[in-house]
mmCIF file of N, CA and C in Angstrom:
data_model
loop_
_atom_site.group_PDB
_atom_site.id
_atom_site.type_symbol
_atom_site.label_atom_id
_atom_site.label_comp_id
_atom_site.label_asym_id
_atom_site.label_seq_id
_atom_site.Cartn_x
_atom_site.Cartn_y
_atom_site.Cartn_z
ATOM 1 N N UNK A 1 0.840 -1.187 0.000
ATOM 2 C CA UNK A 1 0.000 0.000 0.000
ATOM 3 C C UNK A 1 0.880 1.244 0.000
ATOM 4 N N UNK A 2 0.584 2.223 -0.819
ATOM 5 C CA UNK A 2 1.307 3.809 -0.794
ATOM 6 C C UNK A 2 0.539 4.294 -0.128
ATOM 7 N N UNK A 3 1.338 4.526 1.014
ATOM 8 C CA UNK A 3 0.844 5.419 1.996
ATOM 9 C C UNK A 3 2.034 6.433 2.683
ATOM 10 N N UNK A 4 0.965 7.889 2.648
ATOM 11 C CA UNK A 4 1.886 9.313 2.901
ATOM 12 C C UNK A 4 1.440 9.813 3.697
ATOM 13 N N UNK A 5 0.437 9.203 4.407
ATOM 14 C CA UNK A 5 -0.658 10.059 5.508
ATOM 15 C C UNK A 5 0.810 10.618 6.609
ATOM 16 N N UNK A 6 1.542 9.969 7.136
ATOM 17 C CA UNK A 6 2.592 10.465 8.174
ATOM 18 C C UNK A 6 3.079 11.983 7.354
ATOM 19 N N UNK A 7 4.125 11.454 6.354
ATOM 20 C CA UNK A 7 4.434 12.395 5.646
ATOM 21 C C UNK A 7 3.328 13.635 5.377
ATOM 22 N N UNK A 8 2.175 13.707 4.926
ATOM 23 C CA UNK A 8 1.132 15.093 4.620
ATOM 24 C C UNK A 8 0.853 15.585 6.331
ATOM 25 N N UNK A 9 0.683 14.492 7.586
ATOM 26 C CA UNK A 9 -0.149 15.369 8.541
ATOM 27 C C UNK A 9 1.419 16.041 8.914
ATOM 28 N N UNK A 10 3.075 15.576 9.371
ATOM 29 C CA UNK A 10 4.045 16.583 9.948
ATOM 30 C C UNK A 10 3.952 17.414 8.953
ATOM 31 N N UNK A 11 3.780 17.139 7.610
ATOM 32 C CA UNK A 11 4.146 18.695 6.847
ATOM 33 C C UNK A 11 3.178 19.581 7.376
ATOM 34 N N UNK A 12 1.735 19.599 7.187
ATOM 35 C CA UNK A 12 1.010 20.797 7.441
ATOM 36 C C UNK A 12 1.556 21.103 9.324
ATOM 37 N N UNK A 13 1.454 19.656 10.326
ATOM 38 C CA UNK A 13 0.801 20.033 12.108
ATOM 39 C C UNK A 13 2.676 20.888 12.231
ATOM 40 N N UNK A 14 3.533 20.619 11.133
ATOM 41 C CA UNK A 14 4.478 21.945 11.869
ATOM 42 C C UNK A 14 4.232 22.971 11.269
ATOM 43 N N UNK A 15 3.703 23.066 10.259
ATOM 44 C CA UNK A 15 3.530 24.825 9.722
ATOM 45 C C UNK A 15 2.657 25.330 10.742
ATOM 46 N N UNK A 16 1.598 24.608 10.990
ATOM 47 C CA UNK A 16 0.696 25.125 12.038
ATOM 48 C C UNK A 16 1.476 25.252 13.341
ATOM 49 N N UNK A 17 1.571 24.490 13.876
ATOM 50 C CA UNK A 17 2.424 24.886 15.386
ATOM 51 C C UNK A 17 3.515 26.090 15.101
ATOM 52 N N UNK A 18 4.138 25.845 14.168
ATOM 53 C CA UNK A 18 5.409 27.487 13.564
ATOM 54 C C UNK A 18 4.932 28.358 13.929
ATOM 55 N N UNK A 19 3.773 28.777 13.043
ATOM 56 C CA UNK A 19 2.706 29.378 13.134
ATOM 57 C C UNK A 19 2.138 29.990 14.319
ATOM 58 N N UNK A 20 1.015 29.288 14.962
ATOM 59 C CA UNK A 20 0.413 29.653 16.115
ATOM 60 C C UNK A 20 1.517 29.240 17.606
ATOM 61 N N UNK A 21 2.318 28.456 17.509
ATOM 62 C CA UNK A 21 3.126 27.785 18.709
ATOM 63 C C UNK A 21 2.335 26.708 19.235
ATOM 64 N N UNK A 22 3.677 26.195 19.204
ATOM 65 C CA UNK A 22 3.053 24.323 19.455
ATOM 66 C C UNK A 22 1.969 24.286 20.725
ATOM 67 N N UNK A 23 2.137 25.602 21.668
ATOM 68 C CA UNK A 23 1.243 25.370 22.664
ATOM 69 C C UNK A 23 -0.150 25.699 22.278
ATOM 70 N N UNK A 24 -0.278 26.449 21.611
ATOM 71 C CA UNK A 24 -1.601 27.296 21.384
ATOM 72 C C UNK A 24 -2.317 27.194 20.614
ATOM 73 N N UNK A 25 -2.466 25.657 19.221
ATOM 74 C CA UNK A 25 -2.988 24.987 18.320
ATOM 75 C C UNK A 25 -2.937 23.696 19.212
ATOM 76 N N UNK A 26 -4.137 23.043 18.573
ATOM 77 C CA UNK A 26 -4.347 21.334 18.794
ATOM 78 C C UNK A 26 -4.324 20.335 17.339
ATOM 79 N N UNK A 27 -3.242 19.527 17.063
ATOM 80 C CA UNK A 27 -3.322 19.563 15.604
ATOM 81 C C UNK A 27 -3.496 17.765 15.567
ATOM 82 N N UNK A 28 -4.363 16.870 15.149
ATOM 83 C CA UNK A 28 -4.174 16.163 15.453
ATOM 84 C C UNK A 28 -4.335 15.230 14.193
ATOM 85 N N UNK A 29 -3.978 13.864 14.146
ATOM 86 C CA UNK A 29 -4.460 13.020 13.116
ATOM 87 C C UNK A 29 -5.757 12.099 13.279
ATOM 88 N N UNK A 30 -6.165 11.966 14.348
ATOM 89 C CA UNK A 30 -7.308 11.473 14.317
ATOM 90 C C UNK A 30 -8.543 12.321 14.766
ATOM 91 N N UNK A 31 -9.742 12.952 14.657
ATOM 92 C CA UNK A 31 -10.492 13.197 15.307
ATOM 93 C C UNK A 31 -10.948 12.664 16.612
ATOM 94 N N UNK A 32 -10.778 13.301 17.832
ATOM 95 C CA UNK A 32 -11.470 13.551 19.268
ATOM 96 C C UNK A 32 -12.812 14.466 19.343
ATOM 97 N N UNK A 33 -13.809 13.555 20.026
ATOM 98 C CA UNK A 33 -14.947 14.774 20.278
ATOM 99 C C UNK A 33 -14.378 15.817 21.096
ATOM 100 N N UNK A 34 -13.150 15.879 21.839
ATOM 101 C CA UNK A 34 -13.423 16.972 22.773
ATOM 102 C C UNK A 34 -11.858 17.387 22.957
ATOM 103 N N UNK A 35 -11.230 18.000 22.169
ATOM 104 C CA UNK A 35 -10.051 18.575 22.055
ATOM 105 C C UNK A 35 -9.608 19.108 23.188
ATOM 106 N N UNK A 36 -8.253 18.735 23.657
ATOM 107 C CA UNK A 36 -7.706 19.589 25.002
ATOM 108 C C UNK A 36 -8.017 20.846 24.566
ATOM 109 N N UNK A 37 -7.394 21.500 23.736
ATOM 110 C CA UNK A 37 -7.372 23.167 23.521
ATOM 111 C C UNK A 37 -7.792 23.601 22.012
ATOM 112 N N UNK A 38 -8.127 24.787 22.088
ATOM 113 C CA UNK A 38 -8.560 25.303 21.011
ATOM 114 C C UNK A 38 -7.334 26.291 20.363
ATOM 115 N N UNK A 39 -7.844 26.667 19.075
ATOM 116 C CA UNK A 39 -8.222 25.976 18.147
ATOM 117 C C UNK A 39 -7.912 25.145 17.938
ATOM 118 N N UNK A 40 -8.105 24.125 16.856
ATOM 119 C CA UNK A 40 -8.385 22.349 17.080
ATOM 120 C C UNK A 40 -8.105 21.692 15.437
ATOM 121 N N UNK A 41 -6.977 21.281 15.179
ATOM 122 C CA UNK A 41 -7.334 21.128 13.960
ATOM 123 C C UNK A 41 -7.140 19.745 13.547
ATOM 124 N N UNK A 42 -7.938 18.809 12.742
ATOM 125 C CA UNK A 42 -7.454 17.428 12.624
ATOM 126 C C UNK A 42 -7.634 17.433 11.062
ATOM 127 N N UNK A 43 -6.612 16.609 10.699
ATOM 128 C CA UNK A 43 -5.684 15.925 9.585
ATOM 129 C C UNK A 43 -5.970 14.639 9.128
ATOM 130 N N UNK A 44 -7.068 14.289 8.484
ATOM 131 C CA UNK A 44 -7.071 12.595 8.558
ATOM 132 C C UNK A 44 -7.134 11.977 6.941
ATOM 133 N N UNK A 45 -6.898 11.156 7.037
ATOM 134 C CA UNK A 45 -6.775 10.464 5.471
ATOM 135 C C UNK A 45 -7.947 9.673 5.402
ATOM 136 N N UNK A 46 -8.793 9.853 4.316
ATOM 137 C CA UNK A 46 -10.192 9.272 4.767
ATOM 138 C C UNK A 46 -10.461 8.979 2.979
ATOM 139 N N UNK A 47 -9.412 8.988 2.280
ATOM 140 C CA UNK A 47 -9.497 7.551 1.145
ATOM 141 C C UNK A 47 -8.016 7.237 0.693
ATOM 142 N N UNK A 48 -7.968 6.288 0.433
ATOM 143 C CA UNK A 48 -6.843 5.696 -0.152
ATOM 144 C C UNK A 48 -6.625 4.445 -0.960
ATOM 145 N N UNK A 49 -7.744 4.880 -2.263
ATOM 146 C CA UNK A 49 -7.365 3.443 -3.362
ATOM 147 C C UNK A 49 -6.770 4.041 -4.415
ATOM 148 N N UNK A 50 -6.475 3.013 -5.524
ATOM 149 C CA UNK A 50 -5.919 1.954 -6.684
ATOM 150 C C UNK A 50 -6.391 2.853 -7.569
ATOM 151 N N UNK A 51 -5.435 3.741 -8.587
ATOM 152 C CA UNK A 51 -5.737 4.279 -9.552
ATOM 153 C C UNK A 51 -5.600 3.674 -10.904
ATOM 154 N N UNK A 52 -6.956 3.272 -11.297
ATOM 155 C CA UNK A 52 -7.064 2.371 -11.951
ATOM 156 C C UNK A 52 -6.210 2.845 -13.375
ATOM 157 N N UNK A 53 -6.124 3.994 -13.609
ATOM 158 C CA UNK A 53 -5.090 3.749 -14.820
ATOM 159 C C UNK A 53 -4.011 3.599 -14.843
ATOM 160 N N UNK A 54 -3.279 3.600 -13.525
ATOM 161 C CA UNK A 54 -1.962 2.964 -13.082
ATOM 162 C C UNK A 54 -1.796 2.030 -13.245
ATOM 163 N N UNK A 55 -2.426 0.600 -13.201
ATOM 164 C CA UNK A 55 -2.513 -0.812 -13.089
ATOM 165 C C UNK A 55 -1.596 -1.010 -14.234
ATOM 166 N N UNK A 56 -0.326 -2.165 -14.183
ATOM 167 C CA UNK A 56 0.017 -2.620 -14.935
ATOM 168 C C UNK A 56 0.155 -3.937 -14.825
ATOM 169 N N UNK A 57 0.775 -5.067 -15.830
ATOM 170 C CA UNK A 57 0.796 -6.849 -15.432
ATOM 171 C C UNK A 57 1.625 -6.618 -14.562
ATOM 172 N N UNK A 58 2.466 -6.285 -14.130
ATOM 173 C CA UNK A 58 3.526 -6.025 -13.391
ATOM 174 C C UNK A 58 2.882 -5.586 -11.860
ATOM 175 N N UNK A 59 2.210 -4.807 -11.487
ATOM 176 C CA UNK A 59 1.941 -4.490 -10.424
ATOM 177 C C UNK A 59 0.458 -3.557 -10.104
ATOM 178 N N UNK A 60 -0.282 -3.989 -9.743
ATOM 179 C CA UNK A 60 -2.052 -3.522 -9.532
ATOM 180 C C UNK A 60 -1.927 -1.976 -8.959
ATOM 181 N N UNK A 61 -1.326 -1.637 -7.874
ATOM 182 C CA UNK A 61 -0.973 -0.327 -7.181
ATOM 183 C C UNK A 61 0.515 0.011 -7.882
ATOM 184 N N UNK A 62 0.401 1.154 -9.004
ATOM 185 C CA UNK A 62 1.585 1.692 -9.085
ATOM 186 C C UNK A 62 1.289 3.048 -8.729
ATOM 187 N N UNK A 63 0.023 3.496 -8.561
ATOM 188 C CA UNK A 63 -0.231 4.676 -8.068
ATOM 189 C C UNK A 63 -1.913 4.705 -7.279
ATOM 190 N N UNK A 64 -2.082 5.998 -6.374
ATOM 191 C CA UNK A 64 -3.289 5.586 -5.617
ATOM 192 C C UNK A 64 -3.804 6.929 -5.472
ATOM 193 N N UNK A 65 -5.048 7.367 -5.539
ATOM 194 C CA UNK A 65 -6.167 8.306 -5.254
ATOM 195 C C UNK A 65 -6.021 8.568 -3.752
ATOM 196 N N UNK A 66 -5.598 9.402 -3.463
ATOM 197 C CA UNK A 66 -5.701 9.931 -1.759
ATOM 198 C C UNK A 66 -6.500 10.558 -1.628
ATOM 199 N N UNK A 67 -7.198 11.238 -0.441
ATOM 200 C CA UNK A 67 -8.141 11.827 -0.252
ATOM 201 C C UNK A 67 -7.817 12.529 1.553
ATOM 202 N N UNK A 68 -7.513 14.025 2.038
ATOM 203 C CA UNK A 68 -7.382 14.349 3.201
ATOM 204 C C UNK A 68 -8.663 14.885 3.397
ATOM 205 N N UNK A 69 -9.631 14.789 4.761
ATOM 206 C CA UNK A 69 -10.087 15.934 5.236
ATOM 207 C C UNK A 69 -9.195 16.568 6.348
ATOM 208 N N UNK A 70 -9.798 17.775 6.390
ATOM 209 C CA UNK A 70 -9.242 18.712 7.747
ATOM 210 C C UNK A 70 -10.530 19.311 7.835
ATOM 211 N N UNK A 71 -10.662 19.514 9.232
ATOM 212 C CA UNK A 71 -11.643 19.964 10.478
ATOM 213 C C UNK A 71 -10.847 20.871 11.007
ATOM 214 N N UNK A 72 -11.554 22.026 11.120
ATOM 215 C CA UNK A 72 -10.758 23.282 12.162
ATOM 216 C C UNK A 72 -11.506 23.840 13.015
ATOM 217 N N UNK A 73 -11.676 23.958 13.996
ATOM 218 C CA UNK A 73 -12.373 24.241 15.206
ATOM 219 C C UNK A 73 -12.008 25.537 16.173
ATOM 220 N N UNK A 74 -13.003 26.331 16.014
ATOM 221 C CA UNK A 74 -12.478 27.910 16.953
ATOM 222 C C UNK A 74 -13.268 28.034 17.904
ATOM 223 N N UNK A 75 -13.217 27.951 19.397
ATOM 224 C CA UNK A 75 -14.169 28.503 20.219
ATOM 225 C C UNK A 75 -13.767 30.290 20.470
ATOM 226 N N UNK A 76 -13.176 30.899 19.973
ATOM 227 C CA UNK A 76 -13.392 31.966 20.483
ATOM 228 C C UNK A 76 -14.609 33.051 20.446
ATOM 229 N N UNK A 77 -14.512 33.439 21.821
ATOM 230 C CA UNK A 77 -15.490 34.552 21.481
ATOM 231 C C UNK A 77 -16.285 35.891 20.650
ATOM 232 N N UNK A 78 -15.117 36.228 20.004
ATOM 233 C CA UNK A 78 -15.251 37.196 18.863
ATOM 234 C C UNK A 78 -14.174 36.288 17.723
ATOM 235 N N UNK A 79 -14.404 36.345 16.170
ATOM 236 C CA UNK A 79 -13.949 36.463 15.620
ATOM 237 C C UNK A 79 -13.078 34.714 15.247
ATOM 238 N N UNK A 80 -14.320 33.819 16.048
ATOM 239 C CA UNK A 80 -13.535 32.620 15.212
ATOM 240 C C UNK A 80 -13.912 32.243 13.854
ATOM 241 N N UNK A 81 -14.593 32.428 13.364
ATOM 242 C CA UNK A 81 -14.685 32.464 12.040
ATOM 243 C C UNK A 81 -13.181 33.350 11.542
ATOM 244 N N UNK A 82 -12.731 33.839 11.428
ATOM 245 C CA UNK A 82 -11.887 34.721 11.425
ATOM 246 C C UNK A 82 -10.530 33.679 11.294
ATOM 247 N N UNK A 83 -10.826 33.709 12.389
ATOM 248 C CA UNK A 83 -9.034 32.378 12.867
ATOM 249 C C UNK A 83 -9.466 30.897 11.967
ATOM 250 N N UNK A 84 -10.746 30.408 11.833
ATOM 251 C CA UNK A 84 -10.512 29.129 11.192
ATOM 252 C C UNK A 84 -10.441 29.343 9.705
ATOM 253 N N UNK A 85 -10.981 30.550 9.163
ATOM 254 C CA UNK A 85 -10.577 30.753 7.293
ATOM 255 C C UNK A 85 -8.859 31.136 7.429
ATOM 256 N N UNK A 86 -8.214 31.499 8.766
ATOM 257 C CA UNK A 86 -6.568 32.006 8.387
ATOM 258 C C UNK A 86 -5.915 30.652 8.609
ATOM 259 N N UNK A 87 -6.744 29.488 9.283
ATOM 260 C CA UNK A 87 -5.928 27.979 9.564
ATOM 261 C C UNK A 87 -6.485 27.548 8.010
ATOM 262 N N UNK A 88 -7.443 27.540 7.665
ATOM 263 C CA UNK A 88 -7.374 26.283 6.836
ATOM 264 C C UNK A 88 -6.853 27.402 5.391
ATOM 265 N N UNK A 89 -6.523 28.605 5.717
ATOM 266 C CA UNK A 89 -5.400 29.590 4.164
ATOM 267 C C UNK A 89 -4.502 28.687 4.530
ATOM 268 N N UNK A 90 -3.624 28.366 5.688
ATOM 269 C CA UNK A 90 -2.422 28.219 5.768
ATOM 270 C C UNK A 90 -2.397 26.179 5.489
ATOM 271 N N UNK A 91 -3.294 25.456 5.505
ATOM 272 C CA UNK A 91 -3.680 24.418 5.169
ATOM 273 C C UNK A 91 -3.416 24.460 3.928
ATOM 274 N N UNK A 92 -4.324 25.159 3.494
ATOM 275 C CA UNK A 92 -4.551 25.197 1.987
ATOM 276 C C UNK A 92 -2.918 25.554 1.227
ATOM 277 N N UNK A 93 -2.044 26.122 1.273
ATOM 278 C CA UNK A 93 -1.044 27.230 1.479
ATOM 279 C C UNK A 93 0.037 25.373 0.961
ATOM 280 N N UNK A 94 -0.094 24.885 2.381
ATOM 281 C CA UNK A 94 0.890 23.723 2.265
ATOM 282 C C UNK A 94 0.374 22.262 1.341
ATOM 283 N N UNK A 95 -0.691 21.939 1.493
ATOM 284 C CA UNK A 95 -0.612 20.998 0.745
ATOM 285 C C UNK A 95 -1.089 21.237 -0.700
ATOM 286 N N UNK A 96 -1.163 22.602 -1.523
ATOM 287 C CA UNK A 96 -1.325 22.813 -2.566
ATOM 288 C C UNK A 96 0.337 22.964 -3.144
ATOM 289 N N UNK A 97 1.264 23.505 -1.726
ATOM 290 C CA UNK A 97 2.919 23.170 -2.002
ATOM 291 C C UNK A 97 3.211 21.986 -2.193
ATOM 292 N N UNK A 98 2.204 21.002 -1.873
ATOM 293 C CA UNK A 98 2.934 19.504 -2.231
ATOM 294 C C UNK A 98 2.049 18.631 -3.137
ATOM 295 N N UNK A 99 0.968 19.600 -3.874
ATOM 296 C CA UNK A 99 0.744 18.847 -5.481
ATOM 297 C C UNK A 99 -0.964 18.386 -5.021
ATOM 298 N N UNK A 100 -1.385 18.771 -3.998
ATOM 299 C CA UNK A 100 -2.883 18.880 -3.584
ATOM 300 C C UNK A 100 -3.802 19.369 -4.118
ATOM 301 N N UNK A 101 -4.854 18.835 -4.747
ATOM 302 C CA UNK A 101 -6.129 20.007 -5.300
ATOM 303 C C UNK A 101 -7.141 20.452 -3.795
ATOM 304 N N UNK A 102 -7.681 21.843 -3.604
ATOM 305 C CA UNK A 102 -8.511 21.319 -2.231
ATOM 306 C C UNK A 102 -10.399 21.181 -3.971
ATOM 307 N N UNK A 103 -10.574 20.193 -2.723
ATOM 308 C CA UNK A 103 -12.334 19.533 -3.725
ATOM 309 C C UNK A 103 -13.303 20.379 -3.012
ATOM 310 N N UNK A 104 -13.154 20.562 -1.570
ATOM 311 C CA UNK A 104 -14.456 21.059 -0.845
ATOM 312 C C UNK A 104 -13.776 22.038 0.586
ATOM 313 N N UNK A 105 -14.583 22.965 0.445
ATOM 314 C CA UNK A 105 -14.779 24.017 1.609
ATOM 315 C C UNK A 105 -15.716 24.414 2.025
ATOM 316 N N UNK A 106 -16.359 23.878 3.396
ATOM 317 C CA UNK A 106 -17.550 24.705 3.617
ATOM 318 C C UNK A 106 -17.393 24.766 5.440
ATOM 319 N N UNK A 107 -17.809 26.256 5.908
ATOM 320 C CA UNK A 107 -18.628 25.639 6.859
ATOM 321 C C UNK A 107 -19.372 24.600 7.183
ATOM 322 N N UNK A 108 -19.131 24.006 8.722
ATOM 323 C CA UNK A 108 -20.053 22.999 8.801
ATOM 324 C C UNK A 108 -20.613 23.129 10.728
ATOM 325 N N UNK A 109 -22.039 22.985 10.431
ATOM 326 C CA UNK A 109 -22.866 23.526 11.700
ATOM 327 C C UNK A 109 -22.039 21.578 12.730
ATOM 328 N N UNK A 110 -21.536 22.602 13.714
ATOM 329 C CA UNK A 110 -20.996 21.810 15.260
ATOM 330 C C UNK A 110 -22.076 21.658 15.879
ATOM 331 N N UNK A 111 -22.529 20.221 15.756
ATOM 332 C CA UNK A 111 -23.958 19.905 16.522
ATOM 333 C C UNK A 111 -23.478 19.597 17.708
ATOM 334 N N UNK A 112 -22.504 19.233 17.812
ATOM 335 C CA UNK A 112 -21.909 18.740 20.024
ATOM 336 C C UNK A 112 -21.937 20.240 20.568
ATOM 337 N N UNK A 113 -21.508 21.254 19.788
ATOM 338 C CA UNK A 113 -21.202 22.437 20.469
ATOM 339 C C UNK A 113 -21.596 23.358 19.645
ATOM 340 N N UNK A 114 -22.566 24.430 19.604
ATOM 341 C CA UNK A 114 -23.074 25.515 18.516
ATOM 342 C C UNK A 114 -22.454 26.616 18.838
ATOM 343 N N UNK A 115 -21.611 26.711 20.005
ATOM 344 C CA UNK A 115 -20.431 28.170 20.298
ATOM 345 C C UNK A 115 -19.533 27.929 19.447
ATOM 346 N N UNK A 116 -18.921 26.898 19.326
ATOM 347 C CA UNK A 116 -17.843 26.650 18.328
ATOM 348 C C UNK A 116 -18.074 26.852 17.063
ATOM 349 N N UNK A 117 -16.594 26.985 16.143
ATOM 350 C CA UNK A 117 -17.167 27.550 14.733
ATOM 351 C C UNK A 117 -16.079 26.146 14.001
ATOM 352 N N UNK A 118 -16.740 25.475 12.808
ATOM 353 C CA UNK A 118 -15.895 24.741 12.139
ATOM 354 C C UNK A 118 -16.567 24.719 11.231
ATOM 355 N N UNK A 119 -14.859 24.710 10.568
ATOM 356 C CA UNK A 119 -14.863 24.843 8.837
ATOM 357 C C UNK A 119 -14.131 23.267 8.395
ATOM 358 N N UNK A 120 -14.955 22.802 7.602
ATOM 359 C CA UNK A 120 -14.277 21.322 6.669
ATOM 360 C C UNK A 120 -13.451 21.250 5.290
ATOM 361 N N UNK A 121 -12.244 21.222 4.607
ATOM 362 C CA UNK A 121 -12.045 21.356 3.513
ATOM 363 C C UNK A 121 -10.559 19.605 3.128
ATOM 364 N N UNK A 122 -11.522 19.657 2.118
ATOM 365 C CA UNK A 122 -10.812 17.741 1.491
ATOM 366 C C UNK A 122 -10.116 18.964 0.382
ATOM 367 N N UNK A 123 -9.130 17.551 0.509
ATOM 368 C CA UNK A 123 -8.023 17.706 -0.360
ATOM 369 C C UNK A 123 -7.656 16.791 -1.571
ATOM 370 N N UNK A 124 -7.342 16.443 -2.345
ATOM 371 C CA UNK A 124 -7.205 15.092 -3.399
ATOM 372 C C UNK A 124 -5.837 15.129 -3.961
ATOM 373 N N UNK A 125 -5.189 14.266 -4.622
ATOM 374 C CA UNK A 125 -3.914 13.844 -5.125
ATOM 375 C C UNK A 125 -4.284 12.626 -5.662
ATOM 376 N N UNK A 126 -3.294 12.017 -6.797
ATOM 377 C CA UNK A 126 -2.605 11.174 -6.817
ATOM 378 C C UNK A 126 -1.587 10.563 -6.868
ATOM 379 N N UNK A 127 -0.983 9.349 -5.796
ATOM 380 C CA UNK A 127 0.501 9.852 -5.567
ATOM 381 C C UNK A 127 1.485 8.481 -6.093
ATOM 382 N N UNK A 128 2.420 8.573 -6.609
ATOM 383 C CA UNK A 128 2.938 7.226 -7.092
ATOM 384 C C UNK A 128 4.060 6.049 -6.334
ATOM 385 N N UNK A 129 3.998 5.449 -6.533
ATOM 386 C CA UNK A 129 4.615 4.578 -5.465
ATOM 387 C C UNK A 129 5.999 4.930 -5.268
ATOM 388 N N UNK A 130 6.772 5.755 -5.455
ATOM 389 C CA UNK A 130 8.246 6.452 -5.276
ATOM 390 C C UNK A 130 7.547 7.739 -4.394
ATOM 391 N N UNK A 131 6.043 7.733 -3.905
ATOM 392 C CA UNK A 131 5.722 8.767 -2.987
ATOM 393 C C UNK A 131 5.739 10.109 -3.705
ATOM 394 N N UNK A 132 6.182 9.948 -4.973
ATOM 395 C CA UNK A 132 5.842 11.192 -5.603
ATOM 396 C C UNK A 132 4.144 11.695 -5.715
ATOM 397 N N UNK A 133 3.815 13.070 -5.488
ATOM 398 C CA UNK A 133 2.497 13.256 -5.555
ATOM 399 C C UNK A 133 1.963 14.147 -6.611
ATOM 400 N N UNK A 134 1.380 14.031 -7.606
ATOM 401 C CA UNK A 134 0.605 14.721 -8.779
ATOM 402 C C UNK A 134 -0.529 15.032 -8.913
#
């Protein structure tokens, strides 16, 4: 299996920590309902098949369809909307540096918590088994 999920979440969770400081972002690879600290951002790889025009007799996976979401989460009181469109610029920022299309951006209504503000945006690639990504 080609897999880069390690490689895509340190590239973006250090720009982000650079960024805000490792203390003061939550950057994670799996989703938690209930994040130590805010803002909150998770990184997850949520497809990863077989690009079918890759297939050769030689080998079924020579290249594979990835798929990231990211979740960004602001409780602040004024102005998180604000802070989660400047996390997921700087999202957007890095993995379009490493050959990423983003597919989807939207707000999305936080039914556990309606103070909180989160924004969702997927990402797509396809990447070849030397980990190169196109």
């Amino acid at each position: 299996m080609i897999d880069i999920e390690s490689q895509v979440f340190t590239t973006v969770a250090t720009a982000l920590r650079t960024e805000y400081g490792a203390s003061n972002i939550y950057v994670a690879p799996e989703y938690v309902s209930q994040p130590p600290k805010f803002p909150a951002v998770f990184i997850v790889e949520q497809d990863n098949t077989v690009h079918l025009r890759g297939r050769d007799s030689a080998d079924i996976e020579n290249f594979v369809n990835v798929m990231y979401q990211v979740d960004v989460f602001s409780n602040k009181n004024t102005g998180k909307k604000i802070q989660a469109k400047e996390i997921i610029a700087l999202v957007d920022d890095q993995l379009a540096q490493m050959g990423f299309s983003r597919t989807f951006l939207n707000p999305v209504q936080n039914m556990n918590d309606a103070t909180i503000y989160r924004m969702t945006a997927r990402y797509q690639a396809v990447v070849g088994k030397d980990q190169t990504i196109y």
